[in-house]
Coordinates of C-alpha atoms in Angstrom, one line a residue:
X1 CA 117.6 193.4 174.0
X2 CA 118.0 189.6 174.9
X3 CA 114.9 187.8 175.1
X4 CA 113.7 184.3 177.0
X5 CA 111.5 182.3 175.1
X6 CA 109.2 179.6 176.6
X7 CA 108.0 177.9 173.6
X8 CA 105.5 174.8 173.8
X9 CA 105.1 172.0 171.3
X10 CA 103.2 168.5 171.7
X11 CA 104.8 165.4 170.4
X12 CA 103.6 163.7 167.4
X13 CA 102.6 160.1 168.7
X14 CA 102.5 157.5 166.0
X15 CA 101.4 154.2 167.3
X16 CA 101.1 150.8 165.2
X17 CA 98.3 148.3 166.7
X18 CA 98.9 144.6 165.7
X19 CA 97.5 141.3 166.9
X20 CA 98.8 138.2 168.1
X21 CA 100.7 136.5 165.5
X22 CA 100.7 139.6 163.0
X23 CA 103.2 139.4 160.4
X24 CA 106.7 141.5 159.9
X25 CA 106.7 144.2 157.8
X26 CA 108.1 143.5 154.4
X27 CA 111.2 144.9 155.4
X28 CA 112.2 143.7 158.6
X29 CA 114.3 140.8 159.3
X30 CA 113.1 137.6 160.3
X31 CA 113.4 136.4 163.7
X32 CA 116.1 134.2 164.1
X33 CA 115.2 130.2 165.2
X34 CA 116.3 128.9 168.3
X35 CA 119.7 126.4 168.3
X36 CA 119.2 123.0 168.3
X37 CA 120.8 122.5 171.7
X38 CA 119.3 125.9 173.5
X39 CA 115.8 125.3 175.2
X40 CA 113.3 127.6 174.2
X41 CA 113.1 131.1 175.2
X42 CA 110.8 131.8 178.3
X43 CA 108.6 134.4 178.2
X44 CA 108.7 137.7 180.2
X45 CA 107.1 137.4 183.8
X46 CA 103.9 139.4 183.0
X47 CA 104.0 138.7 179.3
X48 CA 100.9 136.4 177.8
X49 CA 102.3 132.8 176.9
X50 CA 102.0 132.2 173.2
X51 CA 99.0 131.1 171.5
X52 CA 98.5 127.8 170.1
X53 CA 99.5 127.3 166.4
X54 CA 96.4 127.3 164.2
X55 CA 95.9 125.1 161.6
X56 CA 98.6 125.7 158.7
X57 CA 97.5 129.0 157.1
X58 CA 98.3 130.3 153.5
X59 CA 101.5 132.8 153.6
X60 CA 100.4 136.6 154.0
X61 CA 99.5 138.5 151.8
X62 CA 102.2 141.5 151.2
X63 CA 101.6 144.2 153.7
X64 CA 99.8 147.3 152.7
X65 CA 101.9 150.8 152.7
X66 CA 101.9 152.4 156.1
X67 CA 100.2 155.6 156.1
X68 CA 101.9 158.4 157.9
X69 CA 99.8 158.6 161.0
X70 CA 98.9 163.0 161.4
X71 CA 101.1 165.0 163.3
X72 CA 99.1 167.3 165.7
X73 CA 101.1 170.3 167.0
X74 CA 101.0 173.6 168.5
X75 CA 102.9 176.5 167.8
X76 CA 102.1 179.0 170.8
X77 CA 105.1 180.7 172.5
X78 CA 105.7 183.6 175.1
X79 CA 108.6 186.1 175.3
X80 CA 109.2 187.6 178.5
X81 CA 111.3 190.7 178.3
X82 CA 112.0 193.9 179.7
X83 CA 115.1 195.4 182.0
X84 CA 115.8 196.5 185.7
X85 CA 116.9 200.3 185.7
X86 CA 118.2 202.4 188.5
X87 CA 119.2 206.5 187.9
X88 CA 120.9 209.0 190.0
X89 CA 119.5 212.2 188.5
X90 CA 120.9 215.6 189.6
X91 CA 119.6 218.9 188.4
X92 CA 120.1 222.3 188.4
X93 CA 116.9 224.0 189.2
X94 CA 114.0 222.0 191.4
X95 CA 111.1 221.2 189.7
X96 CA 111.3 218.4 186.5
X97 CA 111.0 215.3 187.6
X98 CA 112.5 212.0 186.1
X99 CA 111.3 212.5 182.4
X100 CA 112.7 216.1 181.4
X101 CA 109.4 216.0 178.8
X102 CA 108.4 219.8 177.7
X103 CA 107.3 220.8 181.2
X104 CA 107.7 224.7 181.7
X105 CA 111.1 225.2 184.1
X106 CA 111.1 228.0 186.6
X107 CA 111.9 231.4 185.9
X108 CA 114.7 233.1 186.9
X109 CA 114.8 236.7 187.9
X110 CA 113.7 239.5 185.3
X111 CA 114.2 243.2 185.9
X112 CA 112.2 244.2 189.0
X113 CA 110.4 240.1 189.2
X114 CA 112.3 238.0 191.5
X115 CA 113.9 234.9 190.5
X116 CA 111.2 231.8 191.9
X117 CA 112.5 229.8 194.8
X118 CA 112.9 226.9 192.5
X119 CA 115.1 228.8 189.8
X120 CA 117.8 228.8 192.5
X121 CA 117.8 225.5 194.1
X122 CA 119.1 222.0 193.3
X123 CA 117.4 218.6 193.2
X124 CA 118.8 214.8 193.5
X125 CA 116.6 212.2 192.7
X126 CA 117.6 208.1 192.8
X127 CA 114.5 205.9 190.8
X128 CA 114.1 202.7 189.3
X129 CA 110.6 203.6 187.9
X130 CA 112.0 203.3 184.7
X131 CA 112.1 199.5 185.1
X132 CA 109.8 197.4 182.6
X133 CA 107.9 194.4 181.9
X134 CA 106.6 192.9 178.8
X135 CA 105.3 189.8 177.1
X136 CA 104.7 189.3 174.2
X137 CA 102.5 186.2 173.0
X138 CA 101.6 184.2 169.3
X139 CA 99.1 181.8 168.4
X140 CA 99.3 179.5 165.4
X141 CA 98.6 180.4 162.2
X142 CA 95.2 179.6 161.0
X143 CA 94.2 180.3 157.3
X144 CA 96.9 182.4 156.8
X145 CA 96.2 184.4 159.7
X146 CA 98.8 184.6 162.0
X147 CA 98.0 186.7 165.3
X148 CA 99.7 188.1 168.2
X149 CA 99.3 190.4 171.5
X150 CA 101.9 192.6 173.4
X151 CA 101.4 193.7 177.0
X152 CA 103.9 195.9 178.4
X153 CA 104.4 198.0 181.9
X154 CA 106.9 200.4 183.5
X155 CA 105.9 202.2 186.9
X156 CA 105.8 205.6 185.9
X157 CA 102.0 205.5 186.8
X158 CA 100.2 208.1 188.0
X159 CA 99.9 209.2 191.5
X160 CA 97.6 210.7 193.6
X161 CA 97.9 214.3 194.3
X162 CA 99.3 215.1 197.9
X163 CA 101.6 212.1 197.9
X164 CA 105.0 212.0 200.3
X165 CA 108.1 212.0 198.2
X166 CA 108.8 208.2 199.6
X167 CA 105.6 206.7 198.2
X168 CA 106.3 208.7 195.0
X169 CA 109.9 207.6 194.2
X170 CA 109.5 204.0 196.6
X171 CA 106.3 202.5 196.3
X172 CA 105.7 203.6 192.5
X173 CA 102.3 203.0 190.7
X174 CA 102.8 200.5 187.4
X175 CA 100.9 201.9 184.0
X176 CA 100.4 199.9 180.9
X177 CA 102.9 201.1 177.8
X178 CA 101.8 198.5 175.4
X179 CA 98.0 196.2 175.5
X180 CA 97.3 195.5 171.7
X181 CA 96.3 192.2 169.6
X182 CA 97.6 192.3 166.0
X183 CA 96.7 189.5 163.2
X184 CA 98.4 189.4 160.4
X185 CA 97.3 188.3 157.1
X186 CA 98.8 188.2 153.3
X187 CA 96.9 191.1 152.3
X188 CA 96.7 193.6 155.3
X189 CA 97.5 193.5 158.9
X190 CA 95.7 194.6 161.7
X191 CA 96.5 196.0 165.2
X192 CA 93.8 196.9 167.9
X193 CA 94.5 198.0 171.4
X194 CA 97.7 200.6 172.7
X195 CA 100.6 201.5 171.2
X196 CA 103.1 204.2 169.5
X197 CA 101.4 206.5 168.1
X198 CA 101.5 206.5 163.7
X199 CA 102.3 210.3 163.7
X200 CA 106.2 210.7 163.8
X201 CA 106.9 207.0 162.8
X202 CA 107.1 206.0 166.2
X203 CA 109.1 204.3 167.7
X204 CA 111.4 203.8 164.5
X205 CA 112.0 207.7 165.0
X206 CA 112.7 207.8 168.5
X207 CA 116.4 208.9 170.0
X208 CA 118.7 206.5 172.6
X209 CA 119.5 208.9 176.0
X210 CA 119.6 207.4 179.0
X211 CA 117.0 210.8 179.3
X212 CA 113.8 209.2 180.2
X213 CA 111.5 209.3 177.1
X214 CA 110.4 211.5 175.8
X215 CA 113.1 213.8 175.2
X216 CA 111.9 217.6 174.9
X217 CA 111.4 218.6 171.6
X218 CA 111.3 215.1 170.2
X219 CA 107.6 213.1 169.9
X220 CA 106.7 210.3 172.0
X221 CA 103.2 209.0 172.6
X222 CA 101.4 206.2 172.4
X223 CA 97.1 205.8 172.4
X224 CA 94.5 203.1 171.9
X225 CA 93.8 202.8 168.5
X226 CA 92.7 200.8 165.1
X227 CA 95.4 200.6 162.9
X228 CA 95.5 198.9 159.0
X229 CA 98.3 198.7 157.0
X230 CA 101.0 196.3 155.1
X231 CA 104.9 196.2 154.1
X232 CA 105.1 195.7 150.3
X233 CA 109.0 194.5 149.6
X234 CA 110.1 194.6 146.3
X235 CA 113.0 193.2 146.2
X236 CA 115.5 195.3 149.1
X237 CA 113.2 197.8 149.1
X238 CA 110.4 197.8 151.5
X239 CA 107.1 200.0 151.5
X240 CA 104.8 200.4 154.3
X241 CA 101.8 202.3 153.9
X242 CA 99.5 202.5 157.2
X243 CA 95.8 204.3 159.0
X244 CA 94.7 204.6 162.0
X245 CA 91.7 205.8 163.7
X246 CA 93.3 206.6 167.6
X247 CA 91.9 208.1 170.6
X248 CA 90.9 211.9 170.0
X249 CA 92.8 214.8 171.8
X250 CA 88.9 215.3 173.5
X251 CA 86.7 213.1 173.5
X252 CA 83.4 215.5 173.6
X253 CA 84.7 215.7 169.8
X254 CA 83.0 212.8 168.9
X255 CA 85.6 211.5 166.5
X256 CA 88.7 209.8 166.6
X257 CA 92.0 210.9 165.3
X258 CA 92.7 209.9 161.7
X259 CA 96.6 209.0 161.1
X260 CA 98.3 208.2 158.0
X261 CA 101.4 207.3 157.1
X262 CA 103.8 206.1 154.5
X263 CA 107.3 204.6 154.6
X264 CA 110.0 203.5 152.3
X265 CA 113.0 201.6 153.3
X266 CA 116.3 200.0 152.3
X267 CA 116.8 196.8 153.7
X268 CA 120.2 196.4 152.5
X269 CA 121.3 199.3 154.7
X270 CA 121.3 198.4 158.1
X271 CA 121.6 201.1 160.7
X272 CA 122.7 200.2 164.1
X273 CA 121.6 202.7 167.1
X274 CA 119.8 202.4 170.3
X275 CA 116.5 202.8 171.2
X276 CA 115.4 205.3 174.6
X277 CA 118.2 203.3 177.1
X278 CA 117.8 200.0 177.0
X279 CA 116.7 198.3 173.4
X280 CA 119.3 197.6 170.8
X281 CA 118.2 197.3 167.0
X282 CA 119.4 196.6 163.6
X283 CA 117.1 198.6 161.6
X284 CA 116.6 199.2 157.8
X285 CA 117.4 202.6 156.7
X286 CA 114.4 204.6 156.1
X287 CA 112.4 208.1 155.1
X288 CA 108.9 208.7 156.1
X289 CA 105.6 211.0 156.4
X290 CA 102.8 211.1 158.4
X291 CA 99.9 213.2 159.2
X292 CA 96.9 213.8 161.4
X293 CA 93.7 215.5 161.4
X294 CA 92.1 215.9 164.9
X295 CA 88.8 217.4 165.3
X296 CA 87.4 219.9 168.5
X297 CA 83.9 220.6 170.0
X298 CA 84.2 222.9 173.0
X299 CA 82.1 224.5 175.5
X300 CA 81.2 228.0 174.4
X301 CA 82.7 230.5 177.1
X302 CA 79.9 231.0 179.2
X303 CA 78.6 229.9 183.0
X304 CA 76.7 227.5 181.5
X305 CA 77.1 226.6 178.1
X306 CA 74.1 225.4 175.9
X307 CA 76.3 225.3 172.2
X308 CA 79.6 224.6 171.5
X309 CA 82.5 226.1 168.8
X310 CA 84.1 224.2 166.5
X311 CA 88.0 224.0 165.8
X312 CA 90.4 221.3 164.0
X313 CA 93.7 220.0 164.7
X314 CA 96.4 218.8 162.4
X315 CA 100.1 217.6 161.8
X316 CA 102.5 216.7 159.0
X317 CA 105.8 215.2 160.1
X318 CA 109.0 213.9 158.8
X319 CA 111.5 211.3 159.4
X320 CA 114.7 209.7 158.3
X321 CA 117.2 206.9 159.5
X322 CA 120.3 207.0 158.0
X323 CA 123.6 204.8 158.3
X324 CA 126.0 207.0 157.5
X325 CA 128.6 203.6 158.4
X326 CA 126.2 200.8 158.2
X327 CA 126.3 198.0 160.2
X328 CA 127.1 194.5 159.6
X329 CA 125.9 190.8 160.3
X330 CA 129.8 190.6 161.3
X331 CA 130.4 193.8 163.7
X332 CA 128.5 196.6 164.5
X333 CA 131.6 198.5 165.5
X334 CA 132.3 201.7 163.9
X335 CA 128.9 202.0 163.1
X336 CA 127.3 205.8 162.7
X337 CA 123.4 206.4 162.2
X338 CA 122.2 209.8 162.3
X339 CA 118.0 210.2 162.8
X340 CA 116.1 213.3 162.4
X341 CA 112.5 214.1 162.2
X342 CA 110.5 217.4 161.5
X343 CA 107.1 217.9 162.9
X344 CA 104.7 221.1 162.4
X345 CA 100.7 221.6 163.5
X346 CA 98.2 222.7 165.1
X347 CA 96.6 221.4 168.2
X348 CA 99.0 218.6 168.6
X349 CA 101.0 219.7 172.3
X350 CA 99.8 216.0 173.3
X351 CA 101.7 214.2 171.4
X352 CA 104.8 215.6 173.4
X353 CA 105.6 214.6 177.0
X354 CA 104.4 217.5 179.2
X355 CA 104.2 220.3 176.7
X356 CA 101.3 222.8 176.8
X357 CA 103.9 226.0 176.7
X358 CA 102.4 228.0 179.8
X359 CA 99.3 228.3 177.4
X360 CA 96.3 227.6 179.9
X361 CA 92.4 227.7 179.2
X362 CA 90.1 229.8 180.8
X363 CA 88.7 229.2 184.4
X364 CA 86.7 232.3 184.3
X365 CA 84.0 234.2 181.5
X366 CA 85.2 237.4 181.2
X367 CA 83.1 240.7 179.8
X368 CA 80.2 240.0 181.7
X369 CA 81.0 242.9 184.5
X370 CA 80.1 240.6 187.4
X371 CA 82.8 240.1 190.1
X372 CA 84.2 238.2 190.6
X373 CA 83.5 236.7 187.5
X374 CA 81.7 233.6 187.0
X375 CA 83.5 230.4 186.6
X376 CA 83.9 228.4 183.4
X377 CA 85.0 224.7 183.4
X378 CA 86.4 223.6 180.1
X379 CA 86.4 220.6 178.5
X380 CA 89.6 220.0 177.0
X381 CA 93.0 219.5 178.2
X382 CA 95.5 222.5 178.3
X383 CA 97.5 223.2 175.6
X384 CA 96.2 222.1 172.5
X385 CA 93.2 225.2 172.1
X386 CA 92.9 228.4 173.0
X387 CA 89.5 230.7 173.6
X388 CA 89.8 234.7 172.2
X389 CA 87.6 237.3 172.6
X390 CA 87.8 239.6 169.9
X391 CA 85.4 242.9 169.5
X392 CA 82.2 243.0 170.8
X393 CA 83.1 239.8 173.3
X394 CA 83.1 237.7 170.3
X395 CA 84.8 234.3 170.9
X396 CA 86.9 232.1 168.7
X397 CA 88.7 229.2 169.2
X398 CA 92.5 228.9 168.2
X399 CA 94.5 225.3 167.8
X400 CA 98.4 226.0 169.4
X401 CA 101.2 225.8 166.5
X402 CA 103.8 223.8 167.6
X403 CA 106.6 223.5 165.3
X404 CA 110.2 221.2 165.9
X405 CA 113.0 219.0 164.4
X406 CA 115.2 217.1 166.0
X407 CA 118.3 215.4 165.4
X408 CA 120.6 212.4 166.4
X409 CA 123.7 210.7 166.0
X410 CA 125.2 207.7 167.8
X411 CA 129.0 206.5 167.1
X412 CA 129.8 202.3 168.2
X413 CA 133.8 202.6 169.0
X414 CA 135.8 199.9 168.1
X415 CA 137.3 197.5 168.7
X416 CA 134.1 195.9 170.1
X417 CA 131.0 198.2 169.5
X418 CA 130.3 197.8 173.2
X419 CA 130.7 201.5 173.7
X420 CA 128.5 203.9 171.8
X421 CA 128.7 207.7 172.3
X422 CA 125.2 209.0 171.5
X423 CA 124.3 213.0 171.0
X424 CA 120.3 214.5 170.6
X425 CA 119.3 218.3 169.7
X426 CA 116.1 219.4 169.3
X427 CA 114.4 222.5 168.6
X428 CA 110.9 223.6 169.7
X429 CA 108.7 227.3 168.9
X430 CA 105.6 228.2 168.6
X431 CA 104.7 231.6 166.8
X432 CA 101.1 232.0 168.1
X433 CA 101.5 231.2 171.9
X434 CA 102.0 234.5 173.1
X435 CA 98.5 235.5 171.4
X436 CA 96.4 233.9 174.5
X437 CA 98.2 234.5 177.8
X438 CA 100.6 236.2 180.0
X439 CA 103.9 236.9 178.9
X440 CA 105.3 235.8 182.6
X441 CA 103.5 231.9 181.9
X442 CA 104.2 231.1 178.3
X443 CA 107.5 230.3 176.8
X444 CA 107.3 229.7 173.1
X445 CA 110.9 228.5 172.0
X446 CA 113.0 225.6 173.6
X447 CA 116.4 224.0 172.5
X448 CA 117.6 220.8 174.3
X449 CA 121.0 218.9 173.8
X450 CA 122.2 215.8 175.7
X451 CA 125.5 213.6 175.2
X452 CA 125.6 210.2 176.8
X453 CA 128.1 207.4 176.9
X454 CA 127.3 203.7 176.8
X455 CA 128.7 200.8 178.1
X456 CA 127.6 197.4 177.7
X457 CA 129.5 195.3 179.9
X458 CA 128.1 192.2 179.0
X459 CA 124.9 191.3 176.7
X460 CA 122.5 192.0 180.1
X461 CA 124.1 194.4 181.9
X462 CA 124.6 198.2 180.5
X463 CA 125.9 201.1 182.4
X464 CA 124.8 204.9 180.7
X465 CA 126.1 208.2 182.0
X466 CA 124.3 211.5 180.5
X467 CA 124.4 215.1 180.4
X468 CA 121.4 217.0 178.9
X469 CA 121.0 221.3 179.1
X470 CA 117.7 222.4 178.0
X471 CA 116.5 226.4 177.8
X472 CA 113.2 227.9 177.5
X473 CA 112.3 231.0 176.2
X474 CA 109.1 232.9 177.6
X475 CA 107.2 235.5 175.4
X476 CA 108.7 238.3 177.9
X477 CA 112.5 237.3 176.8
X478 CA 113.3 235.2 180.2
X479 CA 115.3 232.4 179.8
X480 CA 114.8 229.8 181.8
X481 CA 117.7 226.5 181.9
X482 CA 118.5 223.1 183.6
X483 CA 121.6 221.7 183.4
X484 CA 121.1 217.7 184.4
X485 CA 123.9 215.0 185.3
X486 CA 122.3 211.9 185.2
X487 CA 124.0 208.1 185.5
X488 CA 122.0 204.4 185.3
X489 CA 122.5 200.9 185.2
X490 CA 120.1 198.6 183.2
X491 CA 119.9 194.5 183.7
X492 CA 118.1 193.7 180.4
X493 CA 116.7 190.7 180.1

């Protein structure tokens, strides 16, 4: 991604003061006396006329050193980035909208249950909500603390329920991405406000597809959040070792999420791939873990609730970035770098894009006999939990296992690198969805493939041309599939 940078430095002003008559430094020349037969030099028209000579005075004394006179500077700047995108999406079934994400895709017909409407429909959409803005802004450094902030926006905002289809796709709400300050110091640095997400080694991890992000099957989230850590490089080996405290699942927990993670790279190896469908990076090769611990407090299932139940959360994940034909400061053509990450927990659905699986929460307490029976509100997101009433209407509370890996590879073709051919996969299940609901609403396995071609015409302007297939299975055996055609162009500036 190009940038434009507006940097601003003062100028060092070094003045000299002298008086009337003050002496040439030791070693200038001295002024040259006038001919005999030339009259004396006049002065300039507002200049003073020359002082009277004083009585004969000794010769100078040699002139002290100068001193260098202090520089005062500044060393703010501002980059202004980010890229205009327009798509022409076409899909299969109606329902997904831009971002494919993990959304549940209508069912086709199974045995004596009709197929949906949607399951047998198509859907165009054109969008440029995809376009971004960013800034990204340092200070001087100051005791060996150097800080920074990022603020970043698209327009994939939310918007209000009821909304015309114009208003959604036309006059499109802007959300923040990024909105952090980091300082950095020689023995830790610190970042505080939004950004990726620790868990998965985001967005080091993430796949180029001119899909909007994030692809199903693959993480991608970002979250407020306090995060510590430092790169340790030993020679071309670098080691990065990072927490963070980030905002909880639900935030009646009372905690935040804790997030760990630790990195090792080669810097010698670069690996050259794309990042989602616009950035462009030379990055180290690397392996890495991460994990999370999340904790839960819900509502017990009743009317009105007085104590709550207790559950945790958690995550491991895996990731690598491999050149398998590195890159070089020369050429970037012929270039291959496959990615892959591996990511199993419990209670972690948010940290995909859309996924809850069908799996829903309560909205009524059941065993009581009443009807109809009274309604329960809960206080957590779909998705992550689920209530289950065992014998003698004891409840529980169950986190969601999620389990996937996904994998990538992107090819530059020579001569130029200026075409890249970039392929995803990733595979999605869940062995304990079924347990809470109806067979007809949960799918607990989902494979997803794209292939896309890109073009960069020049530095700024890239044209991408995708197609991506992704199936879901519910608990019943339905499979339910989109097939998508999808083409954008991208000024990146």
């Amino acid at each position: 991604m190009q940038r434009l940078s507006i940097s601003l430095t003062t100028l060092s002003l070094v003045a000299l003061a002298g008086s009337a008559g003050a002496q040439p430094a030791p070693d200038a020349q001295p002024p040259a006396a006038p001919a005999a037969d030339q009259p004396p030099a006049q002065p300039a028209p507002d200049a003073q006329p020359p002082a009277a000579p004083a009585e004969p005075t000794p010769p100078p004394a040699p002139a002290a050193k100068k001193a260098d006179a202090p520089a005062v500077t500044t060393k703010w700047s501002t980059t202004f980035y980010g890229f205009a995108e327009g798509d022409l999406i076409m899909d299969s079934i109606q329902g997904p909208g831009e971002a494919l994400g993990n959304g549940a895709l209508a069912r086709p017909a199974n045995g004596a249950t009709a197929a949906t409407f949607a399951s047998q429909h198509s859907q165009f959409i054109t969008s440029a909500r995809n376009s971004r803005l960013g800034f990204r802004v340092s200070a001087p450094t100051v005791s060996d603390i150097k800080p920074s902030a990022n603020l970043e926006f698209d327009f994939n905002g939310n918007q209000p329920p009821g909304i015309t289809e114009a208003s959604t796709y036309v006059n499109a709400t802007m959300r923040i991405r990024h909105a952090y300050l980091k300082f950095e110091t020689p023995v830790v640095d610190v970042l505080v406000g939004q950004y990726w997400q620790l868990f998965g080694w985001q967005p080091a991890s993430q796949p180029g597809s001119i899909q909007f992000q994030g692809l199903p099957g693959f993480l991608s989230s970002r979250a407020p959040q306090l995060r510590i850590g430092k790169v340790i490089k030993a020679g071309d080996v670098s080691v990065d070792v990072e927490v963070a405290a980030t905002r909880p699942a639900q935030r009646a927990s009372g905690y935040p999420d804790g997030v760990g993670g630790l990195k090792v790279a080669y810097d010698k190896l670069k690996a050259h791939r794309i990042v989602g469908s616009s950035g462009t990076a030379d990055d180290s090769a690397f392996i890495g873990a991460s994990v999370i611990g999340r904790k839960f407090s819900l509502a017990e299932l009743k009317a009105t609730p007085v104590d709550t139940l207790s559950a945790n959360g958690y995550g491991f994940g895996a990731n690598a970035l491999i050149p398998i034909i590195p890159a070089t400061k020369e050429s970037h053509a012929n270039a291959l770098t496959v990615e892959g990450e591996f990511i199993t927990g419990g209670a972690i659905s948010d940290l995909y894009t859309g996924l809850s699986g069908g799996v829903a929460l309560p909205t009524t307490v059941p065993g009581t006999g009443m009807t109809p029976a009274p309604a329960f509100t809960p206080n957590i997101d779909n998705g992550l939990v689920e209530y289950k009433v065992g014998a003698g209407n004891v409840v529980t509370v169950h986190p969601v296992h999620w389990q996937s890996f996904g994998v990538g590879g992107q090819y530059f073709l020579p001569p130029s690198g200026n075409v890249a051919l970039v392929v995803n996969y990733s595979h999605l299940t869940s062995d304990n969805a079924h347990a809470f609901n109806t067979a007809a609403r949960v799918f607990e396995k989902q494979d997803y493939l794209d292939a896309n071609l890109f073009f960069d015409i020049t530095p700024a302007v890239r044209l991408v041309g995708g197609f991506a297939w992704v199936q879901q299975t519910y608990v019943d055996g339905v499979q339910a599939k989109d097939y998508r055609g999808q083409f954008g162009g991208l000024f990146i500036f």
